[in-house]
């Protein structure tokens, strides 16, 4: 069997799709109040200061200084069901809990101008499998954190129209781990694997523009465009070599003096080790919302959101010391849509109630491109929640969502090493959010 350095590069080339795999690393959970109605009416229903994120233009509806503090707990679970893999691994699953805090402040400046400030996390990911599972050469551990500081200004143009503009400072921090087959496909075993770790970070400044239209007291519309950040991630790639990934170790690749698999493994990983960089452009989003009061106490809300996932297509990971390509990912993402419908009950009593349903499209469902870092598929949301008003100046919200994720099928073959991972992921997500609101 013939081996080349390219074979090992290809075998570790899927260590980086966490930055670019699926819609599920976009975090909508910026408001436990909107969580209860499946994030329907986000740009048209002005509940509290969370509109700093969802539609700055609607802040003109808030006439007093307002503070909102919230946190969302996201419980994710994905179990891999193996059908025809050949990597000699064990059953894999990831059960991670992520906590997404957010804080928003609204300050009216004049009768026509309102300032808003927010701190949140619009993107994030956490997944962790064992080092011995079947898909360990694709992923073992992934963390992505994008922190966002948002400053916005709402301008009331007249009694019906308002305009919002904003700037966002974002930081991205990534840590990725996977295993590397020291035998280059001859005899893949967890006990003989080497390991890889990649870290990187960067920051960017992006913008958002929004509109709010209130034709009557019963009907409201909102439109928000949010720019995606462009990150030139800089960090390093490090490798821990197994005993079989050493000069002279491993299996022969031909008659002597042909190098052994261990010689090729060690030379390749040592060459790729060091400073590395990768560029990724996160997607722009466009959200249209409508809210209508159809009775004295009941409102209906809708959201239609477009995400430009096609901005993430191919990502090259480059060793900055020698300009060698560590990985090239052809993801072939497509733009996706999200549809949400919600109901809310608002009366003069302290209790308000919310219910919702939503459908999320995944940008990539091709089994040949699905990756365990985010085993994403189309998703269906079922949500509920409430607000309790303790006084005219203080209230609290609680929201819950169960997200049913379609089975994600993977059929991934590494043509250089022969590694084949085939099966499906049975995944689900539960979200619980709580927030407090003060009016000063």
PDB file of N, CA and C in Angstrom, residues 247-345:
ATOM      1  N   UNK A 247       9.690   8.025  13.832  1.00  0.00           N
ATOM      2  CA  UNK A 247      10.534   7.536  12.729  1.00  0.00           C
ATOM      3  C   UNK A 247      10.891   6.064  12.908  1.00  0.00           C
ATOM      4  N   UNK A 248      10.666   5.277  11.882  1.00  0.00           N
ATOM      5  CA  UNK A 248      10.987   3.861  11.896  1.00  0.00           C
ATOM      6  C   UNK A 248       9.912   2.986  12.486  1.00  0.00           C
ATOM      7  N   UNK A 249       8.894   3.556  13.133  1.00  0.00           N
ATOM      8  CA  UNK A 249       7.835   2.758  13.762  1.00  0.00           C
ATOM      9  C   UNK A 249       6.708   2.511  12.770  1.00  0.00           C
ATOM     10  N   UNK A 250       5.787   1.665  13.186  1.00  0.00           N
ATOM     11  CA  UNK A 250       4.597   1.436  12.379  1.00  0.00           C
ATOM     12  C   UNK A 250       4.774   0.350  11.347  1.00  0.00           C
ATOM     13  N   UNK A 251       4.114   0.505  10.212  1.00  0.00           N
ATOM     14  CA  UNK A 251       4.034  -0.532   9.184  1.00  0.00           C
ATOM     15  C   UNK A 251       4.823  -0.104   7.951  1.00  0.00           C
ATOM     16  N   UNK A 252       5.384  -1.096   7.217  1.00  0.00           N
ATOM     17  CA  UNK A 252       6.123  -0.745   6.003  1.00  0.00           C
ATOM     18  C   UNK A 252       5.201  -0.230   4.909  1.00  0.00           C
ATOM     19  N   UNK A 253       5.683   0.676   4.120  1.00  0.00           N
ATOM     20  CA  UNK A 253       4.914   1.193   2.981  1.00  0.00           C
ATOM     21  C   UNK A 253       5.486   0.694   1.658  1.00  0.00           C
ATOM     22  N   UNK A 254       6.423  -0.195   1.720  1.00  0.00           N
ATOM     23  CA  UNK A 254       7.062  -0.762   0.542  1.00  0.00           C
ATOM     24  C   UNK A 254       8.381  -1.374   0.948  1.00  0.00           C
ATOM     25  N   UNK A 255       9.116  -1.865  -0.012  1.00  0.00           N
ATOM     26  CA  UNK A 255      10.406  -2.465   0.301  1.00  0.00           C
ATOM     27  C   UNK A 255      11.371  -1.396   0.803  1.00  0.00           C
ATOM     28  N   UNK A 256      12.217  -1.736   1.795  1.00  0.00           N
ATOM     29  CA  UNK A 256      13.206  -0.760   2.270  1.00  0.00           C
ATOM     30  C   UNK A 256      14.038  -0.251   1.093  1.00  0.00           C
ATOM     31  N   UNK A 257      14.390   1.029   1.085  1.00  0.00           N
ATOM     32  CA  UNK A 257      14.302   2.003   2.182  1.00  0.00           C
ATOM     33  C   UNK A 257      13.013   2.828   2.218  1.00  0.00           C
ATOM     34  N   UNK A 258      11.902   2.307   1.708  1.00  0.00           N
ATOM     35  CA  UNK A 258      10.630   3.039   1.775  1.00  0.00           C
ATOM     36  C   UNK A 258      10.302   3.362   3.230  1.00  0.00           C
ATOM     37  N   UNK A 259       9.829   4.559   3.523  1.00  0.00           N
ATOM     38  CA  UNK A 259       9.557   4.941   4.920  1.00  0.00           C
ATOM     39  C   UNK A 259       8.394   4.143   5.492  1.00  0.00           C
ATOM     40  N   UNK A 260       8.393   3.984   6.799  1.00  0.00           N
ATOM     41  CA  UNK A 260       7.274   3.335   7.480  1.00  0.00           C
ATOM     42  C   UNK A 260       6.152   4.347   7.690  1.00  0.00           C
ATOM     43  N   UNK A 261       4.992   3.809   8.072  1.00  0.00           N
ATOM     44  CA  UNK A 261       3.865   4.710   8.373  1.00  0.00           C
ATOM     45  C   UNK A 261       4.213   5.651   9.513  1.00  0.00           C
ATOM     46  N   UNK A 262       4.980   5.182  10.495  1.00  0.00           N
ATOM     47  CA  UNK A 262       5.361   6.038  11.612  1.00  0.00           C
ATOM     48  C   UNK A 262       6.279   7.163  11.187  1.00  0.00           C
ATOM     49  N   UNK A 263       7.162   6.882  10.238  1.00  0.00           N
ATOM     50  CA  UNK A 263       8.052   7.925   9.731  1.00  0.00           C
ATOM     51  C   UNK A 263       7.255   9.024   9.030  1.00  0.00           C
ATOM     52  N   UNK A 264       6.298   8.623   8.191  1.00  0.00           N
ATOM     53  CA  UNK A 264       5.462   9.610   7.485  1.00  0.00           C
ATOM     54  C   UNK A 264       4.597  10.370   8.469  1.00  0.00           C
ATOM     55  N   UNK A 265       4.034   9.652   9.433  1.00  0.00           N
ATOM     56  CA  UNK A 265       3.167  10.295  10.432  1.00  0.00           C
ATOM     57  C   UNK A 265       3.929  11.366  11.203  1.00  0.00           C
ATOM     58  N   UNK A 266       5.090  11.022  11.720  1.00  0.00           N
ATOM     59  CA  UNK A 266       5.855  11.975  12.523  1.00  0.00           C
ATOM     60  C   UNK A 266       6.304  13.170  11.696  1.00  0.00           C
ATOM     61  N   UNK A 267       6.785  12.914  10.475  1.00  0.00           N
ATOM     62  CA  UNK A 267       7.259  14.013   9.628  1.00  0.00           C
ATOM     63  C   UNK A 267       6.129  14.968   9.285  1.00  0.00           C
ATOM     64  N   UNK A 268       4.972  14.408   8.973  1.00  0.00           N
ATOM     65  CA  UNK A 268       3.843  15.256   8.583  1.00  0.00           C
ATOM     66  C   UNK A 268       3.338  16.093   9.751  1.00  0.00           C
ATOM     67  N   UNK A 269       3.120  15.462  10.904  1.00  0.00           N
ATOM     68  CA  UNK A 269       2.577  16.213  12.037  1.00  0.00           C
ATOM     69  C   UNK A 269       3.569  17.248  12.539  1.00  0.00           C
ATOM     70  N   UNK A 270       4.844  16.923  12.525  1.00  0.00           N
ATOM     71  CA  UNK A 270       5.838  17.922  12.940  1.00  0.00           C
ATOM     72  C   UNK A 270       5.890  19.092  11.961  1.00  0.00           C
ATOM     73  N   UNK A 271       5.663  18.822  10.683  1.00  0.00           N
ATOM     74  CA  UNK A 271       5.654  19.894   9.684  1.00  0.00           C
ATOM     75  C   UNK A 271       4.422  20.788   9.845  1.00  0.00           C
ATOM     76  N   UNK A 272       3.285  20.182  10.157  1.00  0.00           N
ATOM     77  CA  UNK A 272       2.047  20.954  10.281  1.00  0.00           C
ATOM     78  C   UNK A 272       1.921  21.651  11.622  1.00  0.00           C
ATOM     79  N   UNK A 273       2.681  21.215  12.606  1.00  0.00           N
ATOM     80  CA  UNK A 273       2.612  21.817  13.935  1.00  0.00           C
ATOM     81  C   UNK A 273       3.151  23.240  13.918  1.00  0.00           C
ATOM     82  N   UNK A 274       2.511  24.103  14.699  1.00  0.00           N
ATOM     83  CA  UNK A 274       2.980  25.488  14.795  1.00  0.00           C
ATOM     84  C   UNK A 274       1.856  26.478  14.627  1.00  0.00           C
ATOM     85  N   UNK A 275       2.223  27.719  14.359  1.00  0.00           N
ATOM     86  CA  UNK A 275       1.234  28.777  14.190  1.00  0.00           C
ATOM     87  C   UNK A 275       0.351  28.483  12.973  1.00  0.00           C
ATOM     88  N   UNK A 276      -0.937  28.791  13.127  1.00  0.00           N
ATOM     89  CA  UNK A 276      -1.888  28.512  12.047  1.00  0.00           C
ATOM     90  C   UNK A 276      -2.924  29.624  11.980  1.00  0.00           C
ATOM     91  N   UNK A 277      -3.574  29.719  10.820  1.00  0.00           N
ATOM     92  CA  UNK A 277      -4.607  30.724  10.634  1.00  0.00           C
ATOM     93  C   UNK A 277      -5.705  30.161   9.739  1.00  0.00           C
ATOM     94  N   UNK A 278      -6.900  30.707   9.900  1.00  0.00           N
ATOM     95  CA  UNK A 278      -8.045  30.336   9.055  1.00  0.00           C
ATOM     96  C   UNK A 278      -9.008  31.507   9.043  1.00  0.00           C
ATOM     97  N   UNK A 279      -9.621  31.751   7.904  1.00  0.00           N
ATOM     98  CA  UNK A 279     -10.577  32.848   7.757  1.00  0.00           C
ATOM     99  C   UNK A 279     -11.980  32.292   7.573  1.00  0.00           C
ATOM    100  N   UNK A 280     -12.933  32.923   8.234  1.00  0.00           N
ATOM    101  CA  UNK A 280     -14.320  32.504   8.103  1.00  0.00           C
ATOM    102  C   UNK A 280     -15.207  33.741   8.173  1.00  0.00           C
ATOM    103  N   UNK A 281     -16.219  33.759   7.333  1.00  0.00           N
ATOM    104  CA  UNK A 281     -17.193  34.860   7.305  1.00  0.00           C
ATOM    105  C   UNK A 281     -18.534  34.336   7.797  1.00  0.00           C
ATOM    106  N   UNK A 282     -18.947  34.778   8.978  1.00  0.00           N
ATOM    107  CA  UNK A 282     -20.227  34.365   9.511  1.00  0.00           C
ATOM    108  C   UNK A 282     -21.363  35.010   8.712  1.00  0.00           C
ATOM    109  N   UNK A 283     -22.530  34.388   8.718  1.00  0.00           N
ATOM    110  CA  UNK A 283     -23.581  34.831   7.792  1.00  0.00           C
ATOM    111  C   UNK A 283     -24.284  36.111   8.217  1.00  0.00           C
ATOM    112  N   UNK A 284     -24.712  36.903   7.220  1.00  0.00           N
ATOM    113  CA  UNK A 284     -25.685  37.963   7.453  1.00  0.00           C
ATOM    114  C   UNK A 284     -27.049  37.321   7.719  1.00  0.00           C
ATOM    115  N   UNK A 285     -27.892  38.039   8.470  1.00  0.00           N
ATOM    116  CA  UNK A 285     -29.254  37.561   8.710  1.00  0.00           C
ATOM    117  C   UNK A 285     -30.248  38.681   8.420  1.00  0.00           C
ATOM    118  N   UNK A 286     -31.434  38.297   7.972  1.00  0.00           N
ATOM    119  CA  UNK A 286     -32.515  39.235   7.710  1.00  0.00           C
ATOM    120  C   UNK A 286     -33.792  38.659   8.315  1.00  0.00           C
ATOM    121  N   UNK A 287     -34.425  39.414   9.202  1.00  0.00           N
ATOM    122  CA  UNK A 287     -35.614  38.934   9.917  1.00  0.00           C
ATOM    123  C   UNK A 287     -36.774  39.892   9.703  1.00  0.00           C
ATOM    124  N   UNK A 288     -37.918  39.341   9.295  1.00  0.00           N
ATOM    125  CA  UNK A 288     -39.161  40.102   9.191  1.00  0.00           C
ATOM    126  C   UNK A 288     -40.146  39.548  10.221  1.00  0.00           C
ATOM    127  N   UNK A 289     -40.756  40.454  10.987  1.00  0.00           N
ATOM    128  CA  UNK A 289     -41.690  40.052  12.038  1.00  0.00           C
ATOM    129  C   UNK A 289     -42.985  40.841  11.928  1.00  0.00           C
ATOM    130  N   UNK A 290     -44.061  40.207  12.388  1.00  0.00           N
ATOM    131  CA  UNK A 290     -45.361  40.879  12.456  1.00  0.00           C
ATOM    132  C   UNK A 290     -46.077  40.442  13.723  1.00  0.00           C
ATOM    133  N   UNK A 291     -46.770  41.384  14.354  1.00  0.00           N
ATOM    134  CA  UNK A 291     -47.570  41.109  15.544  1.00  0.00           C
ATOM    135  C   UNK A 291     -48.927  41.788  15.391  1.00  0.00           C
ATOM    136  N   UNK A 292     -49.984  41.065  15.800  1.00  0.00           N
ATOM    137  CA  UNK A 292     -51.337  41.617  15.665  1.00  0.00           C
ATOM    138  C   UNK A 292     -52.173  41.203  16.868  1.00  0.00           C
ATOM    139  N   UNK A 293     -52.851  42.174  17.470  1.00  0.00           N
ATOM    140  CA  UNK A 293     -53.769  41.893  18.576  1.00  0.00           C
ATOM    141  C   UNK A 293     -55.149  41.626  18.009  1.00  0.00           C
ATOM    142  N   UNK A 294     -55.609  40.353  18.097  1.00  0.00           N
ATOM    143  CA  UNK A 294     -56.881  39.985  17.491  1.00  0.00           C
ATOM    144  C   UNK A 294     -58.029  39.925  18.489  1.00  0.00           C
ATOM    145  N   UNK A 295     -57.750  40.172  19.768  1.00  0.00           N
ATOM    146  CA  UNK A 295     -58.798  40.314  20.774  1.00  0.00           C
ATOM    147  C   UNK A 295     -58.274  41.232  21.863  1.00  0.00           C
ATOM    148  N   UNK A 296     -59.030  41.411  22.907  1.00  0.00           N
ATOM    149  CA  UNK A 296     -58.600  42.326  23.953  1.00  0.00           C
ATOM    150  C   UNK A 296     -57.283  41.897  24.600  1.00  0.00           C
ATOM    151  N   UNK A 297     -57.050  40.591  24.698  1.00  0.00           N
ATOM    152  CA  UNK A 297     -55.898  40.099  25.442  1.00  0.00           C
ATOM    153  C   UNK A 297     -54.921  39.245  24.626  1.00  0.00           C
ATOM    154  N   UNK A 298     -55.318  38.792  23.445  1.00  0.00           N
ATOM    155  CA  UNK A 298     -54.497  37.850  22.703  1.00  0.00           C
ATOM    156  C   UNK A 298     -53.810  38.510  21.511  1.00  0.00           C
ATOM    157  N   UNK A 299     -52.519  38.182  21.362  1.00  0.00           N
ATOM    158  CA  UNK A 299     -51.715  38.625  20.235  1.00  0.00           C
ATOM    159  C   UNK A 299     -51.213  37.398  19.465  1.00  0.00           C
ATOM    160  N   UNK A 300     -51.063  37.539  18.156  1.00  0.00           N
ATOM    161  CA  UNK A 300     -50.433  36.520  17.327  1.00  0.00           C
ATOM    162  C   UNK A 300     -49.158  37.127  16.731  1.00  0.00           C
ATOM    163  N   UNK A 301     -48.097  36.340  16.701  1.00  0.00           N
ATOM    164  CA  UNK A 301     -46.799  36.829  16.248  1.00  0.00           C
ATOM    165  C   UNK A 301     -46.216  35.867  15.199  1.00  0.00           C
ATOM    166  N   UNK A 302     -45.490  36.421  14.254  1.00  0.00           N
ATOM    167  CA  UNK A 302     -44.819  35.594  13.249  1.00  0.00           C
ATOM    168  C   UNK A 302     -43.403  36.114  13.021  1.00  0.00           C
ATOM    169  N   UNK A 303     -42.539  35.202  12.610  1.00  0.00           N
ATOM    170  CA  UNK A 303     -41.177  35.540  12.209  1.00  0.00           C
ATOM    171  C   UNK A 303     -40.827  34.767  10.946  1.00  0.00           C
ATOM    172  N   UNK A 304     -40.205  35.439  10.003  1.00  0.00           N
ATOM    173  CA  UNK A 304     -39.589  34.781   8.853  1.00  0.00           C
ATOM    174  C   UNK A 304     -38.155  35.295   8.792  1.00  0.00           C
ATOM    175  N   UNK A 305     -37.195  34.382   8.939  1.00  0.00           N
ATOM    176  CA  UNK A 305     -35.791  34.790   9.011  1.00  0.00           C
ATOM    177  C   UNK A 305     -34.966  34.067   7.956  1.00  0.00           C
ATOM    178  N   UNK A 306     -34.090  34.820   7.294  1.00  0.00           N
ATOM    179  CA  UNK A 306     -33.175  34.281   6.284  1.00  0.00           C
ATOM    180  C   UNK A 306     -31.755  34.410   6.815  1.00  0.00           C
ATOM    181  N   UNK A 307     -30.985  33.321   6.683  1.00  0.00           N
ATOM    182  CA  UNK A 307     -29.586  33.324   7.112  1.00  0.00           C
ATOM    183  C   UNK A 307     -28.703  32.980   5.924  1.00  0.00           C
ATOM    184  N   UNK A 308     -27.725  33.822   5.659  1.00  0.00           N
ATOM    185  CA  UNK A 308     -26.870  33.676   4.480  1.00  0.00           C
ATOM    186  C   UNK A 308     -25.714  32.713   4.772  1.00  0.00           C
ATOM    187  N   UNK A 309     -26.070  31.447   5.009  1.00  0.00           N
ATOM    188  CA  UNK A 309     -25.040  30.462   5.308  1.00  0.00           C
ATOM    189  C   UNK A 309     -24.127  30.197   4.105  1.00  0.00           C
ATOM    190  N   UNK A 310     -24.533  30.593   2.904  1.00  0.00           N
ATOM    191  CA  UNK A 310     -23.676  30.394   1.739  1.00  0.00           C
ATOM    192  C   UNK A 310     -22.386  31.209   1.829  1.00  0.00           C
ATOM    193  N   UNK A 311     -22.286  32.116   2.803  1.00  0.00           N
ATOM    194  CA  UNK A 311     -21.020  32.832   3.017  1.00  0.00           C
ATOM    195  C   UNK A 311     -19.931  31.886   3.515  1.00  0.00           C
ATOM    196  N   UNK A 312     -20.343  30.724   4.025  1.00  0.00           N
ATOM    197  CA  UNK A 312     -19.386  29.716   4.491  1.00  0.00           C
ATOM    198  C   UNK A 312     -19.383  28.582   3.487  1.00  0.00           C
ATOM    199  N   UNK A 313     -18.359  28.514   2.674  1.00  0.00           N
ATOM    200  CA  UNK A 313     -18.293  27.503   1.625  1.00  0.00           C
ATOM    201  C   UNK A 313     -17.020  26.673   1.749  1.00  0.00           C
ATOM    202  N   UNK A 314     -15.888  27.289   1.505  1.00  0.00           N
ATOM    203  CA  UNK A 314     -14.600  26.609   1.622  1.00  0.00           C
ATOM    204  C   UNK A 314     -13.722  27.349   2.620  1.00  0.00           C
ATOM    205  N   UNK A 315     -13.107  26.614   3.530  1.00  0.00           N
ATOM    206  CA  UNK A 315     -12.214  27.195   4.525  1.00  0.00           C
ATOM    207  C   UNK A 315     -10.848  26.531   4.409  1.00  0.00           C
ATOM    208  N   UNK A 316      -9.814  27.341   4.252  1.00  0.00           N
ATOM    209  CA  UNK A 316      -8.441  26.842   4.214  1.00  0.00           C
ATOM    210  C   UNK A 316      -7.758  27.147   5.540  1.00  0.00           C
ATOM    211  N   UNK A 317      -7.158  26.131   6.113  1.00  0.00           N
ATOM    212  CA  UNK A 317      -6.365  26.285   7.332  1.00  0.00           C
ATOM    213  C   UNK A 317      -4.898  26.217   6.940  1.00  0.00           C
ATOM    214  N   UNK A 318      -4.151  27.286   7.241  1.00  0.00           N
ATOM    215  CA  UNK A 318      -2.787  27.432   6.742  1.00  0.00           C
ATOM    216  C   UNK A 318      -1.805  27.471   7.908  1.00  0.00           C
ATOM    217  N   UNK A 319      -0.736  26.716   7.791  1.00  0.00           N
ATOM    218  CA  UNK A 319       0.395  26.850   8.697  1.00  0.00           C
ATOM    219  C   UNK A 319       1.164  28.107   8.303  1.00  0.00           C
ATOM    220  N   UNK A 320       1.213  29.077   9.193  1.00  0.00           N
ATOM    221  CA  UNK A 320       1.794  30.372   8.826  1.00  0.00           C
ATOM    222  C   UNK A 320       3.309  30.330   8.721  1.00  0.00           C
ATOM    223  N   UNK A 321       3.945  29.297   9.281  1.00  0.00           N
ATOM    224  CA  UNK A 321       5.399  29.218   9.205  1.00  0.00           C
ATOM    225  C   UNK A 321       5.899  28.747   7.861  1.00  0.00           C
ATOM    226  N   UNK A 322       5.199  27.796   7.244  1.00  0.00           N
ATOM    227  CA  UNK A 322       5.666  27.247   5.973  1.00  0.00           C
ATOM    228  C   UNK A 322       4.634  27.375   4.856  1.00  0.00           C
ATOM    229  N   UNK A 323       3.490  27.982   5.175  1.00  0.00           N
ATOM    230  CA  UNK A 323       2.422  28.233   4.205  1.00  0.00           C
ATOM    231  C   UNK A 323       1.799  26.953   3.649  1.00  0.00           C
ATOM    232  N   UNK A 324       1.955  25.843   4.361  1.00  0.00           N
ATOM    233  CA  UNK A 324       1.318  24.599   3.951  1.00  0.00           C
ATOM    234  C   UNK A 324      -0.139  24.580   4.388  1.00  0.00           C
ATOM    235  N   UNK A 325      -0.973  23.968   3.580  1.00  0.00           N
ATOM    236  CA  UNK A 325      -2.385  23.855   3.905  1.00  0.00           C
ATOM    237  C   UNK A 325      -2.600  22.678   4.854  1.00  0.00           C
ATOM    238  N   UNK A 326      -3.031  22.974   6.057  1.00  0.00           N
ATOM    239  CA  UNK A 326      -3.353  21.925   7.023  1.00  0.00           C
ATOM    240  C   UNK A 326      -4.665  21.258   6.656  1.00  0.00           C
ATOM    241  N   UNK A 327      -5.615  22.056   6.169  1.00  0.00           N
ATOM    242  CA  UNK A 327      -6.929  21.516   5.829  1.00  0.00           C
ATOM    243  C   UNK A 327      -7.632  22.436   4.848  1.00  0.00           C
ATOM    244  N   UNK A 328      -8.413  21.826   3.971  1.00  0.00           N
ATOM    245  CA  UNK A 328      -9.316  22.588   3.114  1.00  0.00           C
ATOM    246  C   UNK A 328     -10.684  21.937   3.205  1.00  0.00           C
ATOM    247  N   UNK A 329     -11.656  22.713   3.631  1.00  0.00           N
ATOM    248  CA  UNK A 329     -12.999  22.190   3.857  1.00  0.00           C
ATOM    249  C   UNK A 329     -13.950  22.735   2.802  1.00  0.00           C
ATOM    250  N   UNK A 330     -14.480  21.842   1.991  1.00  0.00           N
ATOM    251  CA  UNK A 330     -15.492  22.211   1.002  1.00  0.00           C
ATOM    252  C   UNK A 330     -16.860  21.877   1.593  1.00  0.00           C
ATOM    253  N   UNK A 331     -17.507  22.898   2.158  1.00  0.00           N
ATOM    254  CA  UNK A 331     -18.732  22.670   2.927  1.00  0.00           C
ATOM    255  C   UNK A 331     -20.000  22.823   2.106  1.00  0.00           C
ATOM    256  N   UNK A 332     -19.936  23.677   1.071  1.00  0.00           N
ATOM    257  CA  UNK A 332     -21.058  23.836   0.152  1.00  0.00           C
ATOM    258  C   UNK A 332     -22.371  24.155   0.887  1.00  0.00           C
ATOM    259  N   UNK A 333     -22.306  25.100   1.793  1.00  0.00           N
ATOM    260  CA  UNK A 333     -23.497  25.509   2.534  1.00  0.00           C
ATOM    261  C   UNK A 333     -24.489  26.230   1.631  1.00  0.00           C
ATOM    262  N   UNK A 334     -25.732  26.154   2.021  1.00  0.00           N
ATOM    263  CA  UNK A 334     -26.796  26.888   1.344  1.00  0.00           C
ATOM    264  C   UNK A 334     -27.508  27.786   2.351  1.00  0.00           C
ATOM    265  N   UNK A 335     -28.071  28.886   1.854  1.00  0.00           N
ATOM    266  CA  UNK A 335     -28.854  29.762   2.718  1.00  0.00           C
ATOM    267  C   UNK A 335     -30.035  28.990   3.299  1.00  0.00           C
ATOM    268  N   UNK A 336     -30.449  29.377   4.489  1.00  0.00           N
ATOM    269  CA  UNK A 336     -31.543  28.664   5.157  1.00  0.00           C
ATOM    270  C   UNK A 336     -32.602  29.644   5.643  1.00  0.00           C
ATOM    271  N   UNK A 337     -33.791  29.103   5.930  1.00  0.00           N
ATOM    272  CA  UNK A 337     -34.926  29.894   6.397  1.00  0.00           C
ATOM    273  C   UNK A 337     -35.381  29.372   7.758  1.00  0.00           C
ATOM    274  N   UNK A 338     -36.006  30.278   8.510  1.00  0.00           N
ATOM    275  CA  UNK A 338     -36.632  29.922   9.778  1.00  0.00           C
ATOM    276  C   UNK A 338     -38.022  30.544   9.818  1.00  0.00           C
ATOM    277  N   UNK A 339     -39.010  29.750  10.249  1.00  0.00           N
ATOM    278  CA  UNK A 339     -40.394  30.208  10.315  1.00  0.00           C
ATOM    279  C   UNK A 339     -40.913  29.964  11.735  1.00  0.00           C
ATOM    280  N   UNK A 340     -41.538  30.992  12.321  1.00  0.00           N
ATOM    281  CA  UNK A 340     -42.028  30.876  13.691  1.00  0.00           C
ATOM    282  C   UNK A 340     -43.418  31.482  13.810  1.00  0.00           C
ATOM    283  N   UNK A 341     -44.242  30.863  14.639  1.00  0.00           N
ATOM    284  CA  UNK A 341     -45.589  31.343  14.933  1.00  0.00           C
ATOM    285  C   UNK A 341     -45.785  31.282  16.437  1.00  0.00           C
ATOM    286  N   UNK A 342     -46.255  32.393  17.017  1.00  0.00           N
ATOM    287  CA  UNK A 342     -46.430  32.436  18.464  1.00  0.00           C
ATOM    288  C   UNK A 342     -47.702  33.138  18.876  1.00  0.00           C
ATOM    289  N   UNK A 343     -48.144  32.848  20.086  1.00  0.00           N
ATOM    290  CA  UNK A 343     -49.289  33.495  20.705  1.00  0.00           C
ATOM    291  C   UNK A 343     -48.869  34.035  22.062  1.00  0.00           C
ATOM    292  N   UNK A 344     -49.407  35.189  22.419  1.00  0.00           N
ATOM    293  CA  UNK A 344     -49.172  35.724  23.759  1.00  0.00           C
ATOM    294  C   UNK A 344     -50.468  36.292  24.317  1.00  0.00           C
ATOM    295  N   UNK A 345     -50.623  36.126  25.619  1.00  0.00           N
ATOM    296  CA  UNK A 345     -51.808  36.599  26.330  1.00  0.00           C
ATOM    297  C   UNK A 345     -51.360  37.695  27.285  1.00  0.00           C
TER     298      UNK A 345
END
